[in-house]
PDB file of C-alpha atoms in Angstrom:
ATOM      1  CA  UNK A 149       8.416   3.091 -28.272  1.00  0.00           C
ATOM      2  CA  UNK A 150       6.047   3.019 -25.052  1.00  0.00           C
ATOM      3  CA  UNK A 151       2.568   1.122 -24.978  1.00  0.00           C
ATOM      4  CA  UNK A 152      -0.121   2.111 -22.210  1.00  0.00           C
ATOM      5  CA  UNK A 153      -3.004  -0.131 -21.483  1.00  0.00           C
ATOM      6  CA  UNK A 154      -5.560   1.466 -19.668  1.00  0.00           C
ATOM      7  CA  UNK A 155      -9.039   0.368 -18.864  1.00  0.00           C
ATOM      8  CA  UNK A 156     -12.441   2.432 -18.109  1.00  0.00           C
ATOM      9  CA  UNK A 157     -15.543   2.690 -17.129  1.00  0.00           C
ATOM     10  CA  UNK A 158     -18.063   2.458 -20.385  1.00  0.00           C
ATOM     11  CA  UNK A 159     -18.512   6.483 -20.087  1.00  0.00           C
ATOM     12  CA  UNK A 160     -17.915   9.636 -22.328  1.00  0.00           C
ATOM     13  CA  UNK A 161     -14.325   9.158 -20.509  1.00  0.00           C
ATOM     14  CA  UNK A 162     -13.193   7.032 -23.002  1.00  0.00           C
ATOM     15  CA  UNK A 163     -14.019   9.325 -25.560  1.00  0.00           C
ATOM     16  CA  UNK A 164     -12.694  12.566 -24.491  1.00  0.00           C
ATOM     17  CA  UNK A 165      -9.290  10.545 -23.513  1.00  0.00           C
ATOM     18  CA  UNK A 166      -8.989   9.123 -27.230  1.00  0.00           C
ATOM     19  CA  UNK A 167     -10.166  12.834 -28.672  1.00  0.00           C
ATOM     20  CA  UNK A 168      -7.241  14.636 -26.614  1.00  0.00           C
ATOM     21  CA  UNK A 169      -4.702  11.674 -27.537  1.00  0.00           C
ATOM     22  CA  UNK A 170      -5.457  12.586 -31.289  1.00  0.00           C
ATOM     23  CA  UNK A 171      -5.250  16.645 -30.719  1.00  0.00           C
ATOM     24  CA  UNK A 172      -1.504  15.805 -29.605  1.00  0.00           C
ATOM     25  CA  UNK A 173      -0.779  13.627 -32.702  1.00  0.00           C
ATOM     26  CA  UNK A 174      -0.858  10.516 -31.013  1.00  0.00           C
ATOM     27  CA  UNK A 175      -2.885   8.047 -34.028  1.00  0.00           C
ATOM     28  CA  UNK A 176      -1.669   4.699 -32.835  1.00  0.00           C
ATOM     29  CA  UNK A 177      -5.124   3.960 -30.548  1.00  0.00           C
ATOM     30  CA  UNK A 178      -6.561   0.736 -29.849  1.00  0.00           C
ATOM     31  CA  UNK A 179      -9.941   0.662 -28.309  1.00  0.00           C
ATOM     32  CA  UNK A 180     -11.521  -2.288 -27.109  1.00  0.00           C
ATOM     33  CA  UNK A 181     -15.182  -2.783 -25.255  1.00  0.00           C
ATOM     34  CA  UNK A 182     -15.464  -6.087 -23.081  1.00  0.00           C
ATOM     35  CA  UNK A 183     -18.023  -8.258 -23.275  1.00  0.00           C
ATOM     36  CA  UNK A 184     -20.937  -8.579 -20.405  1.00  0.00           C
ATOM     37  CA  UNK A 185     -20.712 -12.351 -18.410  1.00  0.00           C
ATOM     38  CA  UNK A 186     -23.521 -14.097 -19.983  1.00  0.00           C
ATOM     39  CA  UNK A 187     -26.276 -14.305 -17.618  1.00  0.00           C
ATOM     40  CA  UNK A 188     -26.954 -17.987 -17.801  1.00  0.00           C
ATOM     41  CA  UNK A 189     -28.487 -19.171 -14.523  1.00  0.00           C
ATOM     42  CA  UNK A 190     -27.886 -22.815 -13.347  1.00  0.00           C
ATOM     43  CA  UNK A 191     -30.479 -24.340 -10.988  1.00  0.00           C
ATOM     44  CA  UNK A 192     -27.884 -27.297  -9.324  1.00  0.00           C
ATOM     45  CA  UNK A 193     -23.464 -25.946  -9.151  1.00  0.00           C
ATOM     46  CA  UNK A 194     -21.018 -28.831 -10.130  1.00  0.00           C
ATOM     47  CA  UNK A 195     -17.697 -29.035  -8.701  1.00  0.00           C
ATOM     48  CA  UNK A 196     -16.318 -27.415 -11.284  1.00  0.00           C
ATOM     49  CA  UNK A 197     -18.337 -23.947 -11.367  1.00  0.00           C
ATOM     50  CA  UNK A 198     -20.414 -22.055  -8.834  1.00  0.00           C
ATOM     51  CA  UNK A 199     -22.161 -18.903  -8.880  1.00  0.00           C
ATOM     52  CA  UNK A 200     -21.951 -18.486  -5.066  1.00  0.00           C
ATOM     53  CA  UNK A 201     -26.043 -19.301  -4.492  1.00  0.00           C
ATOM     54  CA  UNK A 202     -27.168 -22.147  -3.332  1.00  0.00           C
ATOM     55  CA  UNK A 203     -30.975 -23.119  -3.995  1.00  0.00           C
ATOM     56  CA  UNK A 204     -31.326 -25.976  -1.290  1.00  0.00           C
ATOM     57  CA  UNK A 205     -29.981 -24.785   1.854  1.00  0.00           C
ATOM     58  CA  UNK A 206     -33.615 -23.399   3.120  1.00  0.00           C
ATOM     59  CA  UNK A 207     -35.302 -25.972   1.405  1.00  0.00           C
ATOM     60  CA  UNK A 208     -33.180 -28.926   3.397  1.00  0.00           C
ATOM     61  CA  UNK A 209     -33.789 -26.871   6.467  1.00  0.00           C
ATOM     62  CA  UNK A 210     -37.541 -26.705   5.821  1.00  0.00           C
ATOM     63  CA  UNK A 211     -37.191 -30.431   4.236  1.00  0.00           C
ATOM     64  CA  UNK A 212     -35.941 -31.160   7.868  1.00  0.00           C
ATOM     65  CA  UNK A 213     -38.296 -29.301  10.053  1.00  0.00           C
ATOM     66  CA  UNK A 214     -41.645 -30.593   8.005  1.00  0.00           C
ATOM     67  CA  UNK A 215     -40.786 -34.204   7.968  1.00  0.00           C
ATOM     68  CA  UNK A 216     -40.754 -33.642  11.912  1.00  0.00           C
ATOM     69  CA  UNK A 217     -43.817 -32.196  12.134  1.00  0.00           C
ATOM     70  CA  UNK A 218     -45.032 -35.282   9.861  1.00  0.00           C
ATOM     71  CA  UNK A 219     -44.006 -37.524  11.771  1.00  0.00           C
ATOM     72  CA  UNK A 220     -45.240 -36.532  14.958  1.00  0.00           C
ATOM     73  CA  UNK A 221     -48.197 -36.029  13.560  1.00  0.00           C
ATOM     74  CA  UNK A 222     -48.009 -39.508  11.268  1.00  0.00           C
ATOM     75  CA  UNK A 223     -49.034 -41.526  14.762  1.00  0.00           C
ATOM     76  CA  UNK A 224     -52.548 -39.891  15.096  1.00  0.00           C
ATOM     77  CA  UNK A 225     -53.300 -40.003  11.388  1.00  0.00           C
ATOM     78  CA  UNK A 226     -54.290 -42.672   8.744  1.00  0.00           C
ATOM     79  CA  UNK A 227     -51.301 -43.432   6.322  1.00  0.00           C
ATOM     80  CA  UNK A 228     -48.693 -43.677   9.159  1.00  0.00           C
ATOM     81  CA  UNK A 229     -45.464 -41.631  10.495  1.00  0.00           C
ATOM     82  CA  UNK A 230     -43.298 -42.636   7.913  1.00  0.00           C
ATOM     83  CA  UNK A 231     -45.290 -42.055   5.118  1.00  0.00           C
ATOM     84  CA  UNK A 232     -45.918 -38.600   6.894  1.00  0.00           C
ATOM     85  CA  UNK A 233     -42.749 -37.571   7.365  1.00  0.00           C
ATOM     86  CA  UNK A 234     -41.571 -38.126   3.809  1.00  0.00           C
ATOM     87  CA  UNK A 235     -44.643 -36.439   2.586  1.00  0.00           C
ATOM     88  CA  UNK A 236     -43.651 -33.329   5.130  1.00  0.00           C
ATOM     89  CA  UNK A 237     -39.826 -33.630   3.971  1.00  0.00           C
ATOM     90  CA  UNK A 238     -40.599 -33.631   0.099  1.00  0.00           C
ATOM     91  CA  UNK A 239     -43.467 -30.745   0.891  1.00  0.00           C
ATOM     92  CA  UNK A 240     -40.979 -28.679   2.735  1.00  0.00           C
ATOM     93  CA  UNK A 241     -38.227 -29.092   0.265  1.00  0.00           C
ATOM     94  CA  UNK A 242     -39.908 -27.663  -2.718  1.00  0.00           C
ATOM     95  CA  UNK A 243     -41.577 -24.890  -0.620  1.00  0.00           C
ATOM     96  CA  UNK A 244     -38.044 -23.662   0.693  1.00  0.00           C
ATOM     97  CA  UNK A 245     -36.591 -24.491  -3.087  1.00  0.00           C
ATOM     98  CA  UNK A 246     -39.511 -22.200  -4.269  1.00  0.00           C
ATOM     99  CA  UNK A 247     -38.529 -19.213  -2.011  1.00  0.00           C
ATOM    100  CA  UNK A 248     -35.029 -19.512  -2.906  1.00  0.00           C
ATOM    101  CA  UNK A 249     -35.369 -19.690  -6.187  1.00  0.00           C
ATOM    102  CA  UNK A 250     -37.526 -16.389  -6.073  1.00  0.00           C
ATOM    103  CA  UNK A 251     -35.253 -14.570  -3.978  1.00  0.00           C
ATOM    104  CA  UNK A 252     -32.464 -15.068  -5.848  1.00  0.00           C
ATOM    105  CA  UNK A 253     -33.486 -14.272  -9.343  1.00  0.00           C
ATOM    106  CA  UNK A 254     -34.946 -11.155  -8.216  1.00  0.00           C
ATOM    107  CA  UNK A 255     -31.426 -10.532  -6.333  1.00  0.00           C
ATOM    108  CA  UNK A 256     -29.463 -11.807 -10.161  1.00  0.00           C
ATOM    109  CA  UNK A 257     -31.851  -9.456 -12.134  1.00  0.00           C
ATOM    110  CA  UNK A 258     -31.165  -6.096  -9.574  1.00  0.00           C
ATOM    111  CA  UNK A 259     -27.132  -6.773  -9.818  1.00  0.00           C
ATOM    112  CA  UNK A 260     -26.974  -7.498 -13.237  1.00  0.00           C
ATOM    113  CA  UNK A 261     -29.090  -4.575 -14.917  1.00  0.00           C
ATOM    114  CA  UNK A 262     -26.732  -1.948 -14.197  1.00  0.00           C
ATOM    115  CA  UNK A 263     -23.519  -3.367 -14.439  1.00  0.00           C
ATOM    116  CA  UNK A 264     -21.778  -2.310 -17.471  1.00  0.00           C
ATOM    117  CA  UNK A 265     -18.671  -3.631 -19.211  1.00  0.00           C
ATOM    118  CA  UNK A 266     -15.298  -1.652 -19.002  1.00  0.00           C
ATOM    119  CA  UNK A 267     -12.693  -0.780 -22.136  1.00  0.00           C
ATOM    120  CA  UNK A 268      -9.606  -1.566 -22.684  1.00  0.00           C
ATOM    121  CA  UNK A 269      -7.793   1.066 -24.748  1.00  0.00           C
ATOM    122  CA  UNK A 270      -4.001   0.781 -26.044  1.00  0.00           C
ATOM    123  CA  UNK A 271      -1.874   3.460 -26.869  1.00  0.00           C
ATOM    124  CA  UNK A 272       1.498   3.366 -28.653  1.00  0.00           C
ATOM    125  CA  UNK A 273       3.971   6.398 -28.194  1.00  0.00           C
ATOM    126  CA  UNK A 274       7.335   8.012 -28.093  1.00  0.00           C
ATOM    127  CA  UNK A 275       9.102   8.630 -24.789  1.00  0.00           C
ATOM    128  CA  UNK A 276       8.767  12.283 -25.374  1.00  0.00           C
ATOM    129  CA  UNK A 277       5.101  11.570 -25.530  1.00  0.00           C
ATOM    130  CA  UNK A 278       5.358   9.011 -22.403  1.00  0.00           C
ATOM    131  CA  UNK A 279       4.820  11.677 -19.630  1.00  0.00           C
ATOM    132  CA  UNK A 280       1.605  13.079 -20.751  1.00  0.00           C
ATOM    133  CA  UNK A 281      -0.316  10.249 -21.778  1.00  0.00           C
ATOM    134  CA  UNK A 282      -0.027   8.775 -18.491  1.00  0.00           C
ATOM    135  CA  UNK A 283      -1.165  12.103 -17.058  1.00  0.00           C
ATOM    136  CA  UNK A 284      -4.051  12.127 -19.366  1.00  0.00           C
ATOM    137  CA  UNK A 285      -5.124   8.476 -19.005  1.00  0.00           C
ATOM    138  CA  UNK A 286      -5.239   9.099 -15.502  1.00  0.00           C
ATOM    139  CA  UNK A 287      -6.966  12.085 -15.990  1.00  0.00           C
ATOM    140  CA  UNK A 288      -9.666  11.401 -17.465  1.00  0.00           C
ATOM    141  CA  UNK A 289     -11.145   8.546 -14.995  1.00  0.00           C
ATOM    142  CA  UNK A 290      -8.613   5.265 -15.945  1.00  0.00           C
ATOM    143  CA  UNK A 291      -9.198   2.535 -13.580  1.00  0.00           C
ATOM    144  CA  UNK A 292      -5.913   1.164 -14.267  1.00  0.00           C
ATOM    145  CA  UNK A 293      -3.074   1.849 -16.189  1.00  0.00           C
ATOM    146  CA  UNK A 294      -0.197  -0.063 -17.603  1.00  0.00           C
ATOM    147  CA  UNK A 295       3.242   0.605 -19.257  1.00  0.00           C
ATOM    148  CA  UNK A 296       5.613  -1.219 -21.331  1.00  0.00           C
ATOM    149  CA  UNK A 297       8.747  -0.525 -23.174  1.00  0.00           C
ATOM    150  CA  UNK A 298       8.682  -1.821 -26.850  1.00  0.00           C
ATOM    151  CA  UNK A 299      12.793  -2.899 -27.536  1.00  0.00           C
ATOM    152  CA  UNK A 300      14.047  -1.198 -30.853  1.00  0.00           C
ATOM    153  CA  UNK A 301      13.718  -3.913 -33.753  1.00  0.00           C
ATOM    154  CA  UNK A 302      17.180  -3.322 -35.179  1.00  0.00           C
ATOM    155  CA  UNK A 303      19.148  -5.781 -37.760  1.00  0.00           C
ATOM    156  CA  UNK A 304      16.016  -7.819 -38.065  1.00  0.00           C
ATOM    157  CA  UNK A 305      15.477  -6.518 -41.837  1.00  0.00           C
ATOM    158  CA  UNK A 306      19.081  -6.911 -42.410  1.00  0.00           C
ATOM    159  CA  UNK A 307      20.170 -10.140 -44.788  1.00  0.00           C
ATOM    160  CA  UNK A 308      22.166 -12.775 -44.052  1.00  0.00           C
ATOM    161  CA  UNK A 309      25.851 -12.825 -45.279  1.00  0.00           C
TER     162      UNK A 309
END
């Protein structure tokens, strides 16, 4: 016996690929949809996961530019430079956080509406049969294919002496 794993697109593909597999008397079909990546957004990465965006890099840049401005400004007004600076710094850090965090949601929610899961179909067979499924898989739009020989069970139903 060979087994083919293929996988597809989520498209009338799959279907017409499973429909010619049964018009050539091959039943032994195993069709699986994946599941979508859940979509759960995280504001801060730890060192174990990232997403590959980062949410502070313009808003330490701005944090950075700001708290200059504050202080050079701090000297000529009331509360001081220090207090001016960190008041420019914490000011430009949320503003650049802000932006950021807009950009990139709109950028997450653009990517992710169209992407669609693939399928995973398995199909066991006889040699005879090996030739044409490939064909036929590959056909019909596979992204990849697979094949494996399954070894002949013999003298595993047999008794002991």
């Amino acid at each position: 016996m060979i087994q083919f794993f293929a996988t597809f697109d989520h498209s009338e593909y799959v279907e017409l690929a499973i429909t010619k597999l049964e018009e050539h008397e091959i039943r032994d079909i195993y069709a699986v949809p994946l599941d979508n990546r859940p979509t759960g957004e995280h504001v801060i990465d730890t060192m174990h996961g990232t997403d590959g965006t980062s949410l502070v890099d313009l808003g330490l840049i701005l944090a950075m530019m700001f708290g200059t401005i504050g202080i050079s400004r701090g000297y000529a007004l009331a509360w001081g430079p220090v207090l001016w600076g960190l008041i420019g710094a914490a000011g430009g850090f949320a503003f650049g956080f802000v932006i950021d965090l807009i950009v990139n949601r709109r950028k997450r929610s653009r990517t992710s509406r169209g992407k669609r899961s693939e399928v995973v179909i398995v199909v066991q067979c006889g040699p005879e049969q090996a030739s044409f499924v490939e064909k036929l898989l590959w056909g019909h739009r596979a992204l990849g294919v697979a094949k494996t020989r399954i070894p002949a069970r013999t003298g595993l139903n047999t008794p002991a002496p």
